[in-house]
Structures are given as C-alpha cells and as structure tokens.
Amino acid sequence: MGGLRGSHAEYVRVPFADYGAFPVPEGVDDTSALFVSDSVPTGWTGADLAGVKPGDVVAVWGCGAVGQMAATAALQLGAERVISIDRIPERLAMTERYVGSETIDYTRTDVAAELRERTGGGGPDVCVEAVGMEAHSDGPLHLYDQAKQQLRMQTDRPTAVRQAIHACRKAGTVFILGVFAGAVDKFPLGAVINKGLTVRGAQMHGQRYIPMLLEKVAAGQLKTSHLATHTVSLDQAPRAYDLFKHKTDGCVRAVIRPEP
C-alpha cells in the first residue's frame, strides 16, 4: 500500500498534495468535507462501479458510514429500491432516516429468504458488500471463520460476501467494497459461475469522485454531517476507538479534533 502510516494521527504526511488534495467549496463545513475524503467516495465507488442503473433493486450489506453512502449513491444513480442489512439498531434507524433505504436486521430474519420475498423471488440486481474482513454473523459459520482467522489459517471473514453472492439474482452484480487483506476460505465460486454473476471490487477512487462529491455537498444534493455521531478531542481518542470498535453508545463514526 506504499508504506504510508495513514491519517489517524495529530500530524499527517500528504505526499503528492498537488494531485491528492482538493479545495473545499465555500459554504461546506469541516465535518461535511471530512467525510468526502473517505466514506462518501468509497460508497460512491461501490454503487457506481457496480453499474447501478435506473430501476435496479440494490442490496447493501453494512449500515456504517460507507454502507450508508453506498445506499445513498445507489438511490441518486436511479435505483428503484435499496435494502440495507445490519444488526445495530442505531445504524439501521439512521439509514432509514437519512438515506431512505429499506432495512433488514439480520439477527431477526433469514436474509436470503427476506430478500427473495422483497424482490419477487429473483433477488437484488446489485449487491454491495460494505462490511469487510471482520464481518459478523449469528450463525455457526461465524465461529468457523473466526477460529480460522485467529489461527492465521485465513486473514479475513467473508461472511457478508458469501451472503451477497448467494442472494444476488442470476446474471446480477456483486461489488466487494469492504476492506480485505488477503485469503479467505469457502468462497462460493460455484455460485458465481452457475449464476453468471459479475463480481468486482476496488479501493476508493478519490481523484475520480471527490471533486464531484464536494460540489454535490455544496449544492445541497448530498448530506454527510449526520455521520459524525461523536466528536471528541485528541486525548479522548482511545475512548472513541473503543466506542467505534464495540458499536456502543450509537457510535457510527467518531470525529477526533486536535486542540487548536
């Protein structure tokens, strides 16, 4: 990934700033602009590169910031319906309120059966996986994946990817947007082949999407500030990471602001 140490620090190195930094339009507040640096273009990458088009039914696994933005992007690209899947009540409620997506709590129902029911038996046209390598499940396969990950027999848990592949309609598209590091086990390759699926994945394309998304925020066509559920000072960063990791106190994203 280039050897850079990321941006979770008081000071951030910005290499190639002439290429990778963008001016924030007048009237866009700092919090709104902050999310356009990562979560918003990541979600937009997933919906756009998945080829979402008018009339599609789209399912999104994950109601975190990236999942919410993937659902938002799908709707703005013309999707007829978007169905978002998660288990955290606050995230599900936020997705319904701010995105306008339908939601499924996967701890209360069978996701595959629910999606078939809501799509007339065919399944979604596009499935976007916005969970990544630490996917959770309430079934026995989660214990299997977790054990193999802890024993370093696989690097990632592909629970949501498997669900997306099995749920997608024949000849549909699955886009893998969550972060994965390496190898996974029990990837349903047979389902991909026999259903004729298109499977894509990508990191966020910042230079392609960020300027356009900043303009959308400036024009009032896109809202992002609601994603900042907690704002803390730098010395409270460990607490913020703990809230985010354990999904407590309704935390979707914590913004850490260094003291001026």
mmCIF file of C-alpha atoms in Angstrom:
data_model
loop_
_atom_site.group_PDB
_atom_site.id
_atom_site.type_symbol
_atom_site.label_atom_id
_atom_site.label_comp_id
_atom_site.label_asym_id
_atom_site.label_seq_id
_atom_site.Cartn_x
_atom_site.Cartn_y
_atom_site.Cartn_z
ATOM 1 C CA MET A 1 0.000 0.000 0.000
ATOM 2 C CA GLY A 2 3.014 2.306 -0.290
ATOM 3 C CA GLY A 3 4.417 2.304 3.255
ATOM 4 C CA LEU A 4 2.458 5.355 4.439
ATOM 5 C CA ARG A 5 1.238 5.268 8.030
ATOM 6 C CA GLY A 6 -2.265 6.599 7.472
ATOM 7 C CA SER A 7 -4.031 9.619 8.903
ATOM 8 C CA HIS A 8 -5.006 8.537 12.430
ATOM 9 C CA ALA A 9 -2.537 10.957 13.970
ATOM 10 C CA GLU A 10 -2.111 14.554 15.069
ATOM 11 C CA TYR A 11 0.089 15.301 12.060
ATOM 12 C CA VAL A 12 -0.428 13.792 8.630
ATOM 13 C CA ARG A 13 2.033 13.459 5.783
ATOM 14 C CA VAL A 14 0.398 14.347 2.457
ATOM 15 C CA PRO A 15 2.587 13.131 -0.419
ATOM 16 C CA PHE A 16 1.789 14.347 -3.937
ATOM 17 C CA ALA A 17 -0.521 17.003 -2.485
ATOM 18 C CA ASP A 18 -0.910 18.695 -5.874
ATOM 19 C CA TYR A 19 -2.576 15.503 -7.075
ATOM 20 C CA GLY A 20 -4.369 14.200 -3.997
ATOM 21 C CA ALA A 21 -5.652 17.324 -2.216
ATOM 22 C CA PHE A 22 -8.776 19.173 -3.314
ATOM 23 C CA PRO A 23 -10.153 22.619 -2.419
ATOM 24 C CA VAL A 24 -13.300 22.615 -0.302
ATOM 25 C CA PRO A 25 -16.028 24.834 -1.812
ATOM 26 C CA GLU A 26 -17.234 27.857 0.118
ATOM 27 C CA GLY A 27 -20.068 27.063 2.484
ATOM 28 C CA VAL A 28 -19.114 23.431 3.106
ATOM 29 C CA ASP A 29 -18.397 22.918 6.808
ATOM 30 C CA ASP A 30 -15.373 20.941 8.012
ATOM 31 C CA THR A 31 -17.341 17.922 9.229
ATOM 32 C CA SER A 32 -19.194 17.522 5.936
ATOM 33 C CA ALA A 33 -15.966 17.897 3.974
ATOM 34 C CA LEU A 34 -14.176 15.397 6.215
ATOM 35 C CA PHE A 35 -16.432 12.540 5.137
ATOM 36 C CA VAL A 36 -15.907 13.379 1.472
ATOM 37 C CA SER A 37 -12.268 12.391 1.997
ATOM 38 C CA ASP A 38 -13.148 8.738 2.624
ATOM 39 C CA SER A 39 -16.568 7.286 3.443
ATOM 40 C CA VAL A 40 -18.582 9.167 0.820
ATOM 41 C CA PRO A 41 -16.373 8.454 -2.222
ATOM 42 C CA THR A 42 -15.876 4.867 -1.048
ATOM 43 C CA GLY A 43 -19.618 4.284 -1.007
ATOM 44 C CA TRP A 44 -19.996 6.065 -4.336
ATOM 45 C CA THR A 45 -17.246 3.906 -5.839
ATOM 46 C CA GLY A 46 -19.176 0.772 -4.916
ATOM 47 C CA ALA A 47 -22.510 1.865 -6.375
ATOM 48 C CA ASP A 48 -21.031 3.448 -9.491
ATOM 49 C CA LEU A 49 -18.597 0.676 -10.422
ATOM 50 C CA ALA A 50 -21.292 -1.908 -9.689
ATOM 51 C CA GLY A 51 -23.193 -0.324 -12.550
ATOM 52 C CA VAL A 52 -26.313 0.667 -10.633
ATOM 53 C CA LYS A 53 -28.854 1.990 -13.116
ATOM 54 C CA PRO A 54 -32.412 3.334 -13.016
ATOM 55 C CA GLY A 55 -34.933 0.726 -11.905
ATOM 56 C CA ASP A 56 -32.460 -1.552 -10.133
ATOM 57 C CA VAL A 57 -33.086 -3.162 -6.771
ATOM 58 C CA VAL A 58 -29.902 -2.861 -4.731
ATOM 59 C CA ALA A 59 -28.939 -4.623 -1.500
ATOM 60 C CA VAL A 60 -26.156 -3.200 0.675
ATOM 61 C CA TRP A 61 -24.530 -5.220 3.438
ATOM 62 C CA GLY A 62 -23.498 -2.826 6.224
ATOM 63 C CA CYS A 63 -25.059 0.379 7.599
ATOM 64 C CA GLY A 64 -21.867 2.093 8.702
ATOM 65 C CA ALA A 65 -20.746 5.309 7.045
ATOM 66 C CA VAL A 66 -19.579 3.571 3.864
ATOM 67 C CA GLY A 67 -22.683 1.402 3.623
ATOM 68 C CA GLN A 68 -24.960 4.400 4.100
ATOM 69 C CA MET A 69 -23.135 6.287 1.394
ATOM 70 C CA ALA A 70 -23.274 3.301 -0.974
ATOM 71 C CA ALA A 71 -27.043 3.189 -0.426
ATOM 72 C CA THR A 72 -27.299 6.952 -0.948
ATOM 73 C CA ALA A 73 -25.260 6.732 -4.142
ATOM 74 C CA ALA A 74 -27.425 3.885 -5.446
ATOM 75 C CA LEU A 75 -30.569 5.959 -4.936
ATOM 76 C CA GLN A 76 -29.015 9.009 -6.586
ATOM 77 C CA LEU A 77 -27.944 6.831 -9.531
ATOM 78 C CA GLY A 78 -31.575 5.856 -10.044
ATOM 79 C CA ALA A 79 -32.117 2.642 -8.096
ATOM 80 C CA GLU A 80 -35.802 1.918 -7.622
ATOM 81 C CA ARG A 81 -35.248 0.375 -4.182
ATOM 82 C CA VAL A 82 -32.316 -0.042 -1.822
ATOM 83 C CA ILE A 83 -32.319 -2.579 1.005
ATOM 84 C CA SER A 84 -29.629 -2.196 3.704
ATOM 85 C CA ILE A 85 -28.594 -5.014 6.036
ATOM 86 C CA ASP A 86 -27.067 -4.688 9.522
ATOM 87 C CA ARG A 87 -27.713 -5.657 13.151
ATOM 88 C CA ILE A 88 -27.013 -2.449 15.111
ATOM 89 C CA PRO A 89 -30.344 -0.708 15.870
ATOM 90 C CA GLU A 90 -28.891 2.820 15.756
ATOM 91 C CA ARG A 91 -27.316 2.202 12.368
ATOM 92 C CA LEU A 92 -30.483 0.717 10.940
ATOM 93 C CA ALA A 93 -32.527 3.666 12.230
ATOM 94 C CA MET A 94 -30.022 6.190 10.871
ATOM 95 C CA THR A 95 -30.080 4.518 7.452
ATOM 96 C CA GLU A 96 -33.859 4.671 7.309
ATOM 97 C CA ARG A 97 -33.950 8.289 8.467
ATOM 98 C CA TYR A 98 -31.126 9.872 6.481
ATOM 99 C CA VAL A 99 -30.814 7.594 3.452
ATOM 100 C CA GLY A 100 -34.391 6.474 2.925
ATOM 101 C CA SER A 101 -33.343 2.872 2.424
ATOM 102 C CA GLU A 102 -35.353 -0.150 3.472
ATOM 103 C CA THR A 103 -33.571 -2.137 6.186
ATOM 104 C CA ILE A 104 -33.142 -5.718 7.387
ATOM 105 C CA ASP A 105 -31.876 -6.721 10.827
ATOM 106 C CA TYR A 106 -30.133 -9.984 10.016
ATOM 107 C CA THR A 107 -30.402 -11.223 13.611
ATOM 108 C CA ARG A 108 -34.205 -11.280 13.308
ATOM 109 C CA THR A 109 -34.727 -12.970 9.952
ATOM 110 C CA ASP A 110 -33.122 -15.084 7.239
ATOM 111 C CA VAL A 111 -31.540 -12.505 4.950
ATOM 112 C CA ALA A 112 -31.636 -14.611 1.777
ATOM 113 C CA ALA A 113 -35.291 -15.528 2.284
ATOM 114 C CA GLU A 114 -36.199 -11.939 3.147
ATOM 115 C CA LEU A 115 -34.510 -10.603 0.017
ATOM 116 C CA ARG A 116 -36.264 -13.174 -2.166
ATOM 117 C CA GLU A 117 -39.573 -12.187 -0.596
ATOM 118 C CA ARG A 118 -38.968 -8.475 -1.207
ATOM 119 C CA THR A 119 -37.823 -8.980 -4.810
ATOM 120 C CA GLY A 120 -40.476 -11.369 -6.074
ATOM 121 C CA GLY A 121 -38.221 -14.393 -5.787
ATOM 122 C CA GLY A 122 -35.407 -13.230 -8.043
ATOM 123 C CA GLY A 123 -33.024 -11.446 -5.689
ATOM 124 C CA PRO A 124 -31.454 -7.982 -5.948
ATOM 125 C CA ASP A 125 -29.986 -6.818 -9.250
ATOM 126 C CA VAL A 126 -26.904 -5.439 -7.488
ATOM 127 C CA CYS A 127 -25.405 -6.499 -4.150
ATOM 128 C CA VAL A 128 -22.806 -4.265 -2.492
ATOM 129 C CA GLU A 129 -20.734 -5.724 0.348
ATOM 130 C CA ALA A 130 -19.659 -2.831 2.631
ATOM 131 C CA VAL A 131 -18.560 -4.800 5.695
ATOM 132 C CA GLY A 132 -15.103 -6.228 5.106
ATOM 133 C CA MET A 133 -12.704 -8.561 6.814
ATOM 134 C CA GLU A 134 -14.310 -8.510 10.290
ATOM 135 C CA ALA A 135 -17.823 -9.452 9.202
ATOM 136 C CA HIS A 136 -20.130 -10.762 11.913
ATOM 137 C CA SER A 137 -22.824 -13.425 11.715
ATOM 138 C CA ASP A 138 -25.114 -15.032 14.253
ATOM 139 C CA GLY A 139 -24.716 -18.481 12.660
ATOM 140 C CA PRO A 140 -22.196 -21.296 13.220
ATOM 141 C CA LEU A 141 -20.176 -20.296 10.158
ATOM 142 C CA HIS A 142 -19.095 -17.168 12.057
ATOM 143 C CA LEU A 143 -17.383 -19.323 14.693
ATOM 144 C CA TYR A 144 -15.658 -21.287 11.937
ATOM 145 C CA ASP A 145 -14.419 -18.117 10.222
ATOM 146 C CA GLN A 146 -13.354 -16.500 13.490
ATOM 147 C CA ALA A 147 -11.391 -19.583 14.583
ATOM 148 C CA LYS A 148 -9.587 -19.822 11.243
ATOM 149 C CA GLN A 149 -8.796 -16.107 11.353
ATOM 150 C CA GLN A 150 -7.406 -16.281 14.900
ATOM 151 C CA LEU A 151 -5.288 -19.306 13.948
ATOM 152 C CA ARG A 152 -3.966 -17.385 10.908
ATOM 153 C CA MET A 153 -5.400 -20.014 8.567
ATOM 154 C CA GLN A 154 -7.218 -17.223 6.763
ATOM 155 C CA THR A 155 -6.830 -13.462 7.038
ATOM 156 C CA ASP A 156 -10.433 -12.330 6.573
ATOM 157 C CA ARG A 157 -14.028 -13.304 7.381
ATOM 158 C CA PRO A 158 -16.065 -13.290 4.128
ATOM 159 C CA THR A 159 -19.487 -13.836 5.734
ATOM 160 C CA ALA A 160 -21.192 -10.894 4.019
ATOM 161 C CA VAL A 161 -19.546 -11.668 0.683
ATOM 162 C CA ARG A 162 -20.961 -15.188 0.747
ATOM 163 C CA GLN A 163 -24.423 -13.890 1.570
ATOM 164 C CA ALA A 164 -24.268 -11.321 -1.222
ATOM 165 C CA ILE A 165 -23.260 -13.926 -3.809
ATOM 166 C CA HIS A 166 -25.989 -16.358 -2.782
ATOM 167 C CA ALA A 167 -28.641 -13.613 -2.599
ATOM 168 C CA CYS A 168 -27.903 -11.853 -5.902
ATOM 169 C CA ARG A 169 -30.171 -12.610 -8.841
ATOM 170 C CA LYS A 170 -28.884 -14.620 -11.779
ATOM 171 C CA ALA A 171 -26.686 -12.502 -14.065
ATOM 172 C CA GLY A 172 -26.569 -9.794 -11.388
ATOM 173 C CA THR A 173 -23.568 -7.918 -9.996
ATOM 174 C CA VAL A 174 -21.791 -8.273 -6.665
ATOM 175 C CA PHE A 175 -19.430 -5.470 -5.669
ATOM 176 C CA ILE A 176 -16.966 -6.103 -2.822
ATOM 177 C CA LEU A 177 -16.360 -2.731 -1.183
ATOM 178 C CA GLY A 178 -15.296 -3.725 2.348
ATOM 179 C CA VAL A 179 -11.611 -3.892 3.296
ATOM 180 C CA PHE A 180 -9.968 -7.292 2.797
ATOM 181 C CA ALA A 181 -6.305 -8.083 3.354
ATOM 182 C CA GLY A 182 -5.629 -11.488 1.868
ATOM 183 C CA ALA A 183 -7.006 -15.017 1.727
ATOM 184 C CA VAL A 184 -10.485 -16.276 2.612
ATOM 185 C CA ASP A 185 -11.967 -19.756 2.911
ATOM 186 C CA LYS A 186 -15.150 -21.266 1.452
ATOM 187 C CA PHE A 187 -15.611 -18.664 -1.250
ATOM 188 C CA PRO A 188 -18.745 -19.738 -3.190
ATOM 189 C CA LEU A 189 -17.108 -19.843 -6.609
ATOM 190 C CA GLY A 190 -19.605 -22.357 -7.928
ATOM 191 C CA ALA A 191 -22.474 -19.958 -7.269
ATOM 192 C CA VAL A 192 -20.619 -17.179 -9.100
ATOM 193 C CA ILE A 193 -20.144 -19.376 -12.166
ATOM 194 C CA ASN A 194 -23.538 -21.086 -12.227
ATOM 195 C CA LYS A 195 -25.487 -17.866 -11.669
ATOM 196 C CA GLY A 196 -23.438 -15.939 -14.220
ATOM 197 C CA LEU A 197 -22.558 -13.189 -11.751
ATOM 198 C CA THR A 198 -20.284 -10.229 -12.329
ATOM 199 C CA VAL A 199 -18.009 -9.774 -9.294
ATOM 200 C CA ARG A 200 -15.982 -6.593 -8.883
ATOM 201 C CA GLY A 201 -14.073 -4.873 -6.116
ATOM 202 C CA ALA A 202 -11.988 -1.736 -5.679
ATOM 203 C CA GLN A 203 -10.425 0.712 -3.322
ATOM 204 C CA MET A 204 -11.930 4.191 -3.283
ATOM 205 C CA HIS A 205 -11.147 6.278 -6.398
ATOM 206 C CA GLY A 206 -10.512 9.644 -4.760
ATOM 207 C CA GLN A 207 -9.374 11.664 -7.745
ATOM 208 C CA ARG A 208 -12.327 10.442 -9.761
ATOM 209 C CA TYR A 209 -15.086 11.142 -7.243
ATOM 210 C CA ILE A 210 -14.054 13.657 -4.560
ATOM 211 C CA PRO A 211 -14.329 16.911 -6.589
ATOM 212 C CA MET A 212 -17.773 15.914 -7.873
ATOM 213 C CA LEU A 213 -18.972 14.926 -4.408
ATOM 214 C CA LEU A 214 -17.749 18.169 -2.829
ATOM 215 C CA GLU A 215 -19.819 20.038 -5.400
ATOM 216 C CA LYS A 216 -22.846 17.912 -4.535
ATOM 217 C CA VAL A 217 -22.418 18.750 -0.848
ATOM 218 C CA ALA A 218 -22.034 22.457 -1.671
ATOM 219 C CA ALA A 219 -25.208 22.351 -3.782
ATOM 220 C CA GLY A 220 -27.199 20.693 -1.005
ATOM 221 C CA GLN A 221 -27.640 17.495 -3.041
ATOM 222 C CA LEU A 222 -25.764 15.309 -0.567
ATOM 223 C CA LYS A 223 -25.739 15.323 3.248
ATOM 224 C CA THR A 224 -22.829 13.835 5.195
ATOM 225 C CA SER A 225 -22.539 15.602 8.564
ATOM 226 C CA HIS A 226 -25.020 13.237 10.268
ATOM 227 C CA LEU A 227 -22.373 10.503 10.078
ATOM 228 C CA ALA A 228 -20.412 12.207 12.885
ATOM 229 C CA THR A 229 -22.264 10.724 15.828
ATOM 230 C CA HIS A 230 -19.483 11.587 18.309
ATOM 231 C CA THR A 231 -16.916 14.407 18.405
ATOM 232 C CA VAL A 232 -14.007 14.178 20.852
ATOM 233 C CA SER A 233 -10.638 15.818 21.487
ATOM 234 C CA LEU A 234 -7.392 14.060 20.638
ATOM 235 C CA ASP A 235 -6.759 12.974 24.222
ATOM 236 C CA GLN A 236 -10.098 11.128 24.140
ATOM 237 C CA ALA A 237 -9.176 9.180 21.016
ATOM 238 C CA PRO A 238 -8.763 5.809 22.821
ATOM 239 C CA ARG A 239 -12.324 6.098 24.141
ATOM 240 C CA ALA A 240 -13.605 6.988 20.682
ATOM 241 C CA TYR A 241 -11.885 3.954 19.148
ATOM 242 C CA ASP A 242 -13.389 1.757 21.852
ATOM 243 C CA LEU A 243 -16.898 3.106 21.177
ATOM 244 C CA PHE A 244 -16.473 2.520 17.462
ATOM 245 C CA LYS A 245 -14.980 -0.953 17.820
ATOM 246 C CA HIS A 246 -17.699 -2.228 20.142
ATOM 247 C CA LYS A 247 -20.558 -0.356 18.392
ATOM 248 C CA THR A 248 -21.707 1.167 21.699
ATOM 249 C CA ASP A 249 -23.489 4.444 22.523
ATOM 250 C CA GLY A 250 -24.875 4.604 18.990
ATOM 251 C CA CYS A 251 -21.414 5.257 17.540
ATOM 252 C CA VAL A 252 -21.228 5.147 13.745
ATOM 253 C CA ARG A 253 -18.230 7.477 13.287
ATOM 254 C CA ALA A 254 -16.280 9.469 15.866
ATOM 255 C CA VAL A 255 -14.579 12.674 14.732
ATOM 256 C CA ILE A 256 -11.360 13.392 16.633
ATOM 257 C CA ARG A 257 -10.449 17.081 16.652
ATOM 258 C CA PRO A 258 -6.947 18.168 17.756
ATOM 259 C CA GLU A 259 -6.902 21.096 20.140
ATOM 260 C CA PRO A 260 -6.488 24.421 18.258
#
